[in-house]
Structure formats: structure tokens, C-alpha cells
Coordinates of C-alpha atoms in Angstrom, one line a residue:
Chain A
M223 CA -31.5 -9.5 94.9
T224 CA -29.5 -7.1 92.7
R225 CA -28.1 -10.0 90.8
R226 CA -31.6 -11.3 90.1
I227 CA -32.7 -7.9 88.9
S228 CA -29.7 -7.4 86.7
F229 CA -30.4 -10.9 85.3
L230 CA -33.9 -9.9 84.5
L231 CA -32.9 -6.6 82.9
F232 CA -30.2 -8.4 80.9
T233 CA -32.6 -10.9 79.5
A234 CA -35.1 -8.2 78.7
A235 CA -32.4 -6.3 76.9
L236 CA -31.4 -9.4 75.0
L237 CA -35.0 -9.9 73.9
L238 CA -35.3 -6.3 72.8
T239 CA -32.2 -6.3 70.7
S240 CA -32.2 -9.9 69.3
G241 CA -35.9 -10.3 69.1
C242 CA -37.1 -7.2 67.4
K243 CA -34.3 -5.9 65.1
P244 CA -34.2 -8.9 62.9
L245 CA -38.0 -8.9 62.9
F246 CA -38.1 -5.5 61.3
E247 CA -35.0 -6.0 59.2
I248 CA -36.1 -9.3 57.6
R249 CA -39.5 -7.9 57.0
K250 CA -38.1 -4.7 55.5
A251 CA -35.7 -6.7 53.3
M252 CA -38.6 -8.6 51.9
Y253 CA -40.7 -5.5 51.4
D254 CA -38.0 -3.7 49.5
Q255 CA -36.0 -6.4 47.7
P256 CA -32.8 -5.6 45.7
K257 CA -34.7 -5.3 42.4
Y258 CA -36.1 -2.3 40.6
E259 CA -39.8 -1.7 40.4
A260 CA -41.0 0.4 37.4
L261 CA -39.4 3.9 37.5
E262 CA -37.8 3.3 40.9
V263 CA -34.9 5.5 41.8
S264 CA -31.4 4.0 41.3
D265 CA -28.3 4.8 43.2
F266 CA -26.2 2.9 40.7
F267 CA -26.7 5.0 37.6
G268 CA -25.5 8.6 37.5
D269 CA -28.8 10.0 36.4
R270 CA -30.6 8.0 39.1
R271 CA -32.9 6.3 36.6
S272 CA -33.5 2.6 36.7
A273 CA -35.4 2.9 33.4
R274 CA -32.5 3.1 31.0
P275 CA -32.8 5.2 27.9
L276 CA -32.1 3.6 24.6
I277 CA -28.5 4.0 23.4
E278 CA -28.4 6.5 20.6
G279 CA -28.4 5.0 17.1
T280 CA -29.7 1.7 18.2
V281 CA -33.1 0.0 17.6
A282 CA -34.8 -2.3 20.0
Q283 CA -35.7 -5.7 18.7
G284 CA -39.1 -5.7 17.0
Q285 CA -39.1 -1.9 16.8
L286 CA -37.6 -1.3 13.4
R287 CA -40.1 1.0 11.9
L288 CA -39.9 0.4 8.2
D289 CA -43.5 1.2 7.2
D290 CA -43.2 4.9 6.1
H291 CA -46.9 5.2 5.5
L292 CA -47.8 4.0 9.0
Y293 CA -45.0 5.7 11.0
L294 CA -44.1 8.7 9.0
A295 CA -47.3 9.4 7.1
L296 CA -45.5 9.4 3.8
E297 CA -47.0 8.0 0.7
E298 CA -45.7 7.7 -2.9
I299 CA -48.1 9.7 -5.1
D300 CA -47.3 9.8 -8.8
G301 CA -43.7 9.2 -8.2
D302 CA -43.3 11.8 -5.4
I303 CA -43.1 11.1 -1.7
L304 CA -45.8 13.2 -0.2
Q305 CA -47.8 13.6 3.0
A306 CA -50.2 10.6 3.1
R307 CA -53.7 11.3 1.7
T308 CA -55.0 7.8 2.7
Y309 CA -55.0 5.8 5.9
P310 CA -52.4 3.1 6.3
F311 CA -55.2 0.7 7.5
E312 CA -58.9 0.6 6.9
I313 CA -60.9 2.8 9.4
T314 CA -63.9 0.9 10.8
M315 CA -66.6 2.2 13.0
A316 CA -64.7 0.7 16.0
D317 CA -61.6 2.7 15.0
L318 CA -63.7 5.9 14.9
E319 CA -65.1 5.2 18.3
R320 CA -61.7 4.6 19.7
G321 CA -60.5 7.8 17.9
R322 CA -63.3 9.7 19.7
E323 CA -62.3 8.3 23.1
R324 CA -58.6 9.1 22.6
Y325 CA -59.4 12.6 21.2
D326 CA -61.5 13.4 24.2
I327 CA -58.6 12.3 26.5
Y328 CA -55.7 14.0 24.8
C329 CA -56.9 16.8 22.6
S330 CA -60.3 18.1 23.9
V331 CA -58.7 19.9 26.9
C332 CA -57.4 22.5 24.4
H333 CA -59.2 22.0 21.1
G334 CA -62.6 21.4 22.7
L335 CA -65.0 18.4 22.4
S336 CA -66.4 19.6 19.1
G337 CA -63.1 20.9 17.8
H338 CA -63.8 24.6 17.9
G339 CA -60.8 25.4 20.1
E340 CA -62.8 26.1 23.2
G341 CA -61.1 23.6 25.6
M342 CA -60.9 24.3 29.3
V343 CA -57.2 24.8 29.4
V344 CA -57.4 27.4 26.6
R345 CA -60.2 29.1 28.6
R346 CA -57.8 29.3 31.5
G347 CA -55.3 31.2 29.4
Y348 CA -53.3 28.8 27.3
K349 CA -52.5 30.0 23.8
A350 CA -55.6 29.7 21.7
A351 CA -55.8 26.3 20.0
P352 CA -57.2 26.6 16.5
G353 CA -60.5 24.9 15.7
Y354 CA -60.4 22.3 13.0
H355 CA -63.1 23.8 10.9
S356 CA -61.1 26.4 9.1
E357 CA -60.8 26.1 5.3
K358 CA -57.1 25.5 5.6
L359 CA -57.5 22.5 8.0
R360 CA -60.5 21.0 6.1
D361 CA -58.2 20.7 3.0
M362 CA -55.4 19.0 4.9
P363 CA -54.8 15.3 4.2
P364 CA -54.8 12.8 7.1
G365 CA -51.0 12.7 7.0
Y366 CA -51.0 16.3 8.2
F367 CA -52.9 15.6 11.4
Y368 CA -50.8 12.5 12.1
S369 CA -47.6 14.6 11.7
V370 CA -48.9 17.4 14.1
I371 CA -49.7 14.8 16.8
T372 CA -46.3 13.1 16.3
N373 CA -44.1 16.2 16.0
G374 CA -46.1 19.0 17.6
Y375 CA -46.9 22.3 15.9
G376 CA -45.6 25.7 17.1
Q377 CA -46.5 26.0 20.7
M378 CA -48.2 22.6 20.8
S379 CA -46.0 19.8 22.1
S380 CA -45.5 16.4 20.5
Y381 CA -48.0 13.8 21.7
A382 CA -45.8 10.9 20.4
A383 CA -44.9 9.8 23.9
Q384 CA -48.5 9.6 25.1
I385 CA -50.3 8.2 22.1
P386 CA -49.4 5.0 20.2
V387 CA -49.1 5.2 16.4
E388 CA -52.4 3.5 15.5
D389 CA -54.3 5.7 17.9
R390 CA -52.9 8.8 16.2
W391 CA -54.5 7.7 12.9
R392 CA -57.8 6.9 14.7
I393 CA -57.7 10.4 16.2
T394 CA -57.1 11.8 12.8
A395 CA -60.1 9.9 11.4
Y396 CA -62.2 11.3 14.2
I397 CA -61.1 14.8 13.5
Q398 CA -62.0 14.4 9.9
A399 CA -65.4 13.1 11.0
L400 CA -65.8 16.2 13.2
Q401 CA -65.0 18.4 10.2
R402 CA -67.5 16.5 8.0
S403 CA -70.2 16.9 10.7
Q404 CA -69.8 20.7 10.7
F405 CA -69.9 21.0 6.9
A406 CA -72.2 18.3 5.8
S407 CA -73.1 18.7 2.2
I408 CA -76.6 18.3 0.8
E409 CA -75.5 14.9 -0.6
D410 CA -74.5 13.8 2.9
Y411 CA -77.9 14.7 4.1
E412 CA -79.6 12.8 1.3
A413 CA -77.5 9.8 1.9
V414 CA -78.3 9.7 5.6
K415 CA -81.9 10.3 4.9
A416 CA -82.0 7.5 2.4
R417 CA -80.3 5.2 4.8
S418 CA -82.5 5.9 7.7
S419 CA -85.7 5.5 5.7
H420 CA -84.3 2.3 4.4
D421 CA -83.6 1.1 7.9
E422 CA -87.1 2.0 9.0
T423 CA -88.6 -0.1 6.2
L424 CA -86.3 -2.9 7.2
E425 CA -87.0 -2.7 10.9
S426 CA -90.7 -2.1 11.0
P427 CA -92.2 -3.2 7.7
H428 CA -95.7 -3.8 9.1
E429 CA -96.1 -0.1 10.1
H430 CA -96.4 0.9 6.5
H431 CA -99.6 -1.0 5.9
Chain B
M110 CA -24.5 -28.5 91.6
L111 CA -23.1 -26.7 94.5
M112 CA -23.6 -23.3 92.9
S113 CA -27.1 -23.9 91.9
S114 CA -28.2 -25.2 95.3
Q115 CA -26.8 -22.0 96.7
L116 CA -28.4 -19.7 94.2
F117 CA -31.8 -21.2 93.7
T118 CA -33.7 -22.6 96.7
S119 CA -37.0 -24.4 96.3
K120 CA -39.1 -21.3 96.7
H121 CA -37.5 -20.1 93.4
N122 CA -39.5 -22.7 91.5
T123 CA -42.6 -20.5 91.6
L124 CA -40.7 -17.4 90.8
A125 CA -39.0 -19.1 87.9
R126 CA -42.3 -20.3 86.5
L127 CA -43.8 -16.9 87.0
T128 CA -40.8 -15.2 85.3
L129 CA -41.0 -17.6 82.3
L130 CA -44.8 -16.9 82.0
I131 CA -44.2 -13.2 82.1
F132 CA -41.5 -13.4 79.5
V133 CA -43.6 -15.6 77.2
L134 CA -46.8 -13.5 77.5
G135 CA -44.9 -10.2 77.6
G136 CA -42.8 -11.2 74.7
A137 CA -45.7 -12.3 72.6
G138 CA -47.6 -9.2 73.6
F139 CA -44.7 -7.0 72.7
L140 CA -44.3 -8.6 69.3
G141 CA -48.0 -8.3 68.8
L142 CA -47.9 -4.7 69.6
M143 CA -45.0 -4.1 67.3
D144 CA -46.9 -5.8 64.6
M145 CA -49.9 -3.7 65.2
I146 CA -47.9 -0.6 65.0
H147 CA -46.2 -1.8 61.9
R148 CA -49.5 -2.4 60.2
S149 CA -51.3 0.6 61.6
P150 CA -52.7 3.2 59.2
Y151 CA -50.4 5.7 61.0
V152 CA -47.2 3.9 60.0
R153 CA -48.6 3.2 56.6
Y154 CA -49.5 6.8 55.9
T155 CA -53.1 6.0 55.1
K156 CA -55.0 9.2 54.4
V157 CA -51.8 11.2 55.0
R158 CA -51.0 13.9 52.4
R159 CA -47.6 13.2 51.2
E160 CA -45.0 15.9 50.5
Q161 CA -44.0 16.1 46.9
P162 CA -41.2 18.0 45.1
V163 CA -44.0 20.0 43.3
P164 CA -47.3 20.4 45.1
F165 CA -49.2 18.7 42.3
S166 CA -53.0 18.9 42.9
H167 CA -55.2 16.2 41.3
K168 CA -58.1 18.4 42.4
H169 CA -57.0 21.4 40.3
H170 CA -56.2 19.3 37.2
S171 CA -59.3 17.1 37.4
N172 CA -61.5 20.2 37.7
L173 CA -60.1 21.2 34.3
G174 CA -61.6 17.9 32.9
I175 CA -58.2 16.3 32.3
D176 CA -58.7 12.5 32.0
C177 CA -56.6 10.3 34.3
R178 CA -55.2 8.6 31.1
Y179 CA -53.7 11.9 29.9
C180 CA -51.0 11.4 32.5
H181 CA -51.4 7.8 33.6
T182 CA -51.0 6.6 30.0
S183 CA -50.5 2.9 30.5
V184 CA -53.1 2.1 33.2
E185 CA -55.3 0.2 30.7
V186 CA -52.6 -1.8 29.0
S187 CA -49.9 -2.6 31.6
G188 CA -49.5 -3.5 35.2
F189 CA -47.9 -0.2 35.9
A190 CA -50.2 2.9 35.7
N191 CA -47.2 5.2 34.8
I192 CA -46.2 8.5 36.5
P193 CA -46.0 11.2 33.9
P194 CA -42.6 12.5 32.7
T195 CA -41.8 16.2 32.9
Q196 CA -42.6 16.6 29.3
T197 CA -46.3 15.9 30.1
C198 CA -46.4 18.8 32.6
M199 CA -44.7 21.0 30.0
N200 CA -47.4 20.4 27.4
C201 CA -49.3 23.0 29.3
H202 CA -46.9 24.6 31.7
N203 CA -44.6 25.8 28.8
V204 CA -47.2 28.5 28.4
M205 CA -49.4 28.5 31.5
W206 CA -48.1 29.5 35.0
N207 CA -44.7 29.5 33.4
E208 CA -43.4 31.8 36.1
S209 CA -45.0 30.2 39.1
P210 CA -42.4 29.5 41.8
M211 CA -44.3 26.3 42.6
L212 CA -43.4 25.0 39.2
E213 CA -39.7 25.8 39.4
P214 CA -38.6 22.2 39.9
V215 CA -40.6 21.2 36.8
R216 CA -38.8 23.8 34.7
E217 CA -35.5 22.9 36.2
S218 CA -36.1 19.2 35.4
W219 CA -37.0 20.2 31.9
A220 CA -33.9 22.3 31.4
T221 CA -31.4 19.8 32.9
G222 CA -33.1 16.6 31.8
E223 CA -33.0 15.3 35.4
S224 CA -36.1 13.4 36.5
L225 CA -38.4 14.7 39.2
E226 CA -38.4 12.3 42.1
W227 CA -42.0 11.9 43.3
T228 CA -42.7 10.4 46.6
R229 CA -44.5 7.1 46.2
V230 CA -48.0 7.2 47.8
H231 CA -48.8 3.5 47.3
D232 CA -46.1 0.9 47.5
L233 CA -47.0 -2.7 47.9
P234 CA -44.2 -5.0 49.3
D235 CA -42.0 -6.4 46.5
F236 CA -43.3 -9.9 47.1
V237 CA -46.8 -8.9 46.0
Y238 CA -47.8 -8.8 42.3
F239 CA -50.3 -6.2 41.3
N240 CA -51.6 -5.4 37.9
H241 CA -53.7 -2.4 36.8
A242 CA -54.8 -3.5 33.4
I243 CA -56.6 -6.6 34.5
H244 CA -58.6 -4.7 37.1
V245 CA -59.4 -1.7 34.9
N246 CA -60.4 -4.0 32.0
K247 CA -62.7 -6.1 34.1
G248 CA -64.8 -3.3 35.5
I249 CA -63.0 -2.1 38.7
G250 CA -62.9 1.7 38.8
C251 CA -60.0 3.9 40.0
A252 CA -62.2 5.3 42.8
T253 CA -62.9 1.9 44.3
C254 CA -59.2 1.5 45.2
H255 CA -57.9 5.0 45.3
G256 CA -60.9 7.0 46.6
R257 CA -61.8 10.4 45.2
V258 CA -58.4 11.3 43.8
D259 CA -60.1 14.1 41.8
Q260 CA -60.7 15.9 45.1
M261 CA -57.2 15.5 46.5
P262 CA -55.1 18.7 46.7
L263 CA -52.1 16.5 47.5
T264 CA -52.3 12.8 46.8
W265 CA -52.9 10.4 49.7
K266 CA -53.6 6.7 50.1
E267 CA -57.2 6.0 50.7
K268 CA -56.9 2.3 51.7
P269 CA -54.1 0.7 53.8
L270 CA -53.7 -2.0 51.1
Y271 CA -53.9 -5.0 53.5
M272 CA -54.0 -8.4 52.0
K273 CA -57.4 -8.8 53.7
W274 CA -58.6 -5.9 51.5
C275 CA -57.5 -7.5 48.2
L276 CA -59.0 -10.8 49.3
E277 CA -62.4 -9.4 50.3
C278 CA -62.9 -8.2 46.7
H279 CA -61.4 -11.3 45.1
R280 CA -63.9 -13.4 47.0
D281 CA -66.9 -11.3 45.9
P282 CA -66.0 -9.1 42.9
A283 CA -69.7 -8.4 42.3
A284 CA -69.7 -6.1 45.3
N285 CA -67.5 -3.6 43.5
V286 CA -67.8 -4.1 39.8
R287 CA -69.1 -1.2 37.6
P288 CA -69.9 -0.7 33.9
K289 CA -66.7 -0.2 31.8
D290 CA -67.7 3.3 30.7
K291 CA -67.7 4.3 34.3
I292 CA -64.1 3.2 35.2
F293 CA -62.7 6.8 35.1
D294 CA -65.9 8.3 36.5
M295 CA -64.7 9.2 40.0
A296 CA -68.2 10.1 41.3
F297 CA -69.9 6.8 40.2
D298 CA -70.9 4.5 43.0
P299 CA -71.2 0.8 42.2
A300 CA -73.8 0.5 45.0
S301 CA -76.1 2.5 42.8
L302 CA -76.6 -0.7 40.8
S303 CA -78.6 -3.6 42.1
R304 CA -76.8 -6.8 43.2
E305 CA -78.4 -8.6 40.1
E306 CA -77.1 -5.9 37.7
R307 CA -73.6 -6.2 39.2
E308 CA -73.7 -10.0 39.0
A309 CA -74.7 -9.7 35.4
L310 CA -71.6 -7.5 34.8
V311 CA -69.3 -10.1 36.5
E312 CA -70.8 -12.7 34.1
E313 CA -70.4 -10.3 31.1
Y314 CA -66.8 -9.4 31.8
G315 CA -65.9 -13.1 32.4
I316 CA -64.5 -12.5 35.8
D317 CA -63.3 -15.9 36.7
H318 CA -63.6 -16.4 40.5
A319 CA -65.0 -19.9 40.5
D320 CA -63.6 -22.3 43.1
H321 CA -61.9 -19.4 45.0
R322 CA -59.4 -19.1 42.1
L323 CA -58.7 -15.5 42.9
T324 CA -57.8 -16.2 46.5
N325 CA -55.0 -18.7 45.6
C326 CA -51.8 -17.5 47.1
W327 CA -50.0 -17.6 43.7
I328 CA -52.3 -15.1 42.2
C329 CA -50.6 -12.3 44.1
H330 CA -47.4 -14.0 45.4
R331 CA -45.7 -15.3 42.2

């Protein structure tokens, strides 16, 4: 009788150890394979980062940034290298739309949706972010805004890590559109009026009879 | 021969069969139970607030109107949504709450250059391939998969991420699709559109689920 019971217990114990451990271990090994997922912690490198920083003084293939106008916002004007007064690529309506979207994501929290510096974070006590409608900023060339986004300005951090190069130019274009919207000249008004009445005649010619 | 005839008499036949049966059923039941536990929301931390090195609150930050993309910068263009580096926190916390003890680990990481080690809230097994960009660009909103993150004081996992769950949507994307300008709108409910409107969106976005293409094993196990 005791022998039978110990046989039963022994088999049960075998089942427990041999049956279940591998089940969990194999499964776990497949769940967490010896490869790095994005940003996974590494025990191999001293700084515990699996995402390795670029070695200083090297350039990754395809990332040699030779276009100074696009990347550094520098332009040759009358023989001098100056902050760019033009855009490195043509700004279309789609670029402006994209600029607005990116501005709303990255800038509006401080500078406000209309660029008056009334963003939510400033209202909660961040250093006042200047509006874009001052005389000083209205006179600044596009290259200036690109540089502020890229390098930061005073208390404002650089947004280079968050915003790709082309989008920085699009945001710049949108800021200039915002500035224009606040200080529209009488010529702007005439131009818009002329265009809309023109559109009207195009779209509904029969209404004019 | 001699031993066995002494040990097992004929009446042991029934007992032996019974024992075998118990082992088979019991064993299967036991494995099944283990499997259930292994898959249960409890073990998977579903809807469990996870401890983090800094008690980062999506609720607080979303209330300020900060877009998801301010921090999860690559969610539209890459498989990985990105977890923000310390620099991103310091964009604001260099000035704001810059003496709060809660933010001490952030300042320390900033000063030493050592990364903050966030606890992963979602983590699919390594044999599953997932990609954010394709979902976000084809009209599936964050809230459909992650719930109301904008109301979470500490982040939790809303769905257990079973294979079944992926498949349900891959069989019928029209149930969950939303207009592209509502992807980041956490309060929007796709059910507020009619079935026809949603089917039109599936058409418009070119979601290709003909012939059960999206339920092929190699879509997710590659």
C-alpha cells in the first residue's frame, strides 16, 4: 500500500517538474528572444542602452548633410553667407497645411494656436513665450525661425530631435502665414476680394443674370 | 515475470486503468489550468497601473492639450511609437516644477546622461510583428487599442492583446475604422458613424482585407 502511494506521489512529482517547467521556460524563451526590441534595456553595454549612439565624428551612410540652405538655413546673398531669406523648396498649400498641423503639435502648447504666446503651458507658469506678431519677429527671415527650432533660443529647448528638417521649414512657413494674417495690408484684402468675386463668377455664372 | 505476478494481481487492472485515466485527465486539466492562468488578465497586467520610475500622468499632460505626437514622435512613420527621451521632459520641466521631488529621477537622468528605465506596459511576444504606422495611417485610432490614455493617471494596458483580438479586427476592419482627422481624438467613438460610412472609409483608405489576407499567419508571424 505505502509502495503504491509513494509510486503515485513520485509520478505526480515527475509530472510537475518535467511537465510544467519546460512548458513555461520554452514559452518564455520564445516570448523574450535574445534580440533587442526598440529601446530595450541591454546588460551588455555599460550605459544599458541597446540603441547605440553614433560614434563622435562619424556620419551615417546617406546622412551627409551637404545642403547648407536646407540644413543650416544659410544662403549666399551678394557674396555673403547669410541667414536664408528664401525657402529651400517651394512651399505649396499642402506644405502650409502640414506646417499648421506640426505647429499645433509642437509649438502651440507654449506659443498659442494663433501665435500670441498664450499657450496652456505658459498659462500654467512656464516662462512667457513671445508672440510672433512683434515688429522684430515680423521682420525676421525664414532662416531665423528655422534656426530657433533647430538650436533653441534662450530658455526654449531645441526641437531638432522631435521635428524633421522639412517640417521645420513648413512650420516656419505657417508662422509667416500667421503673421501675415494678423497684419494683412489693404492690398492683401483687395487681392482676396478680387479672387473671391472671381471665383463666384466662375462657380455660379447664371446667378448674375 | 515472477515479480510482476506478485506485485500486480488481476484486480489491479481496473486500478491501473483508473490511475491512467486520472493522470491523463488530471494532467490535461492541470496544463489547461496553467495555460488559463498564464493567459489571464491578472498575469498579463491588463488594467493594472504599472509602477514607473517617475509617476508620469497622461491625464495631467493631456489636459494641457499636449498632442500624443509631441512625445510619441514616430507613431505615424514607424513601427515603433517611441518613448520620449529625457530631453523631451526637460523642454518644459527645465522651468516648470523644477524642484518637484517627483521629477528628481528626470533631473538626475538629465545631469548624468543615463536613460530613465520605464516599465513596459504593452509587450507583445517577440514572435509577433506589430507596426503602428500602418494602423494609424489606415484610420485606426489610438483609443481603439489603448483605451482612454488621456484619462490615465498611471498608464495601464486596456486590452490583453490576445491573438484573437488582433484577428477580430483584421476580419472586419469596418467595425473600428474612423476618419483620419480623428486618430488622435481620444473621445471619438467609431460607433458614432453608421456601418455604411465606415465601410466607405475602408474603401477610401484602401484597407486590403479581401480573401482573408489580413488573417494569414505571416502577416503577424514573420
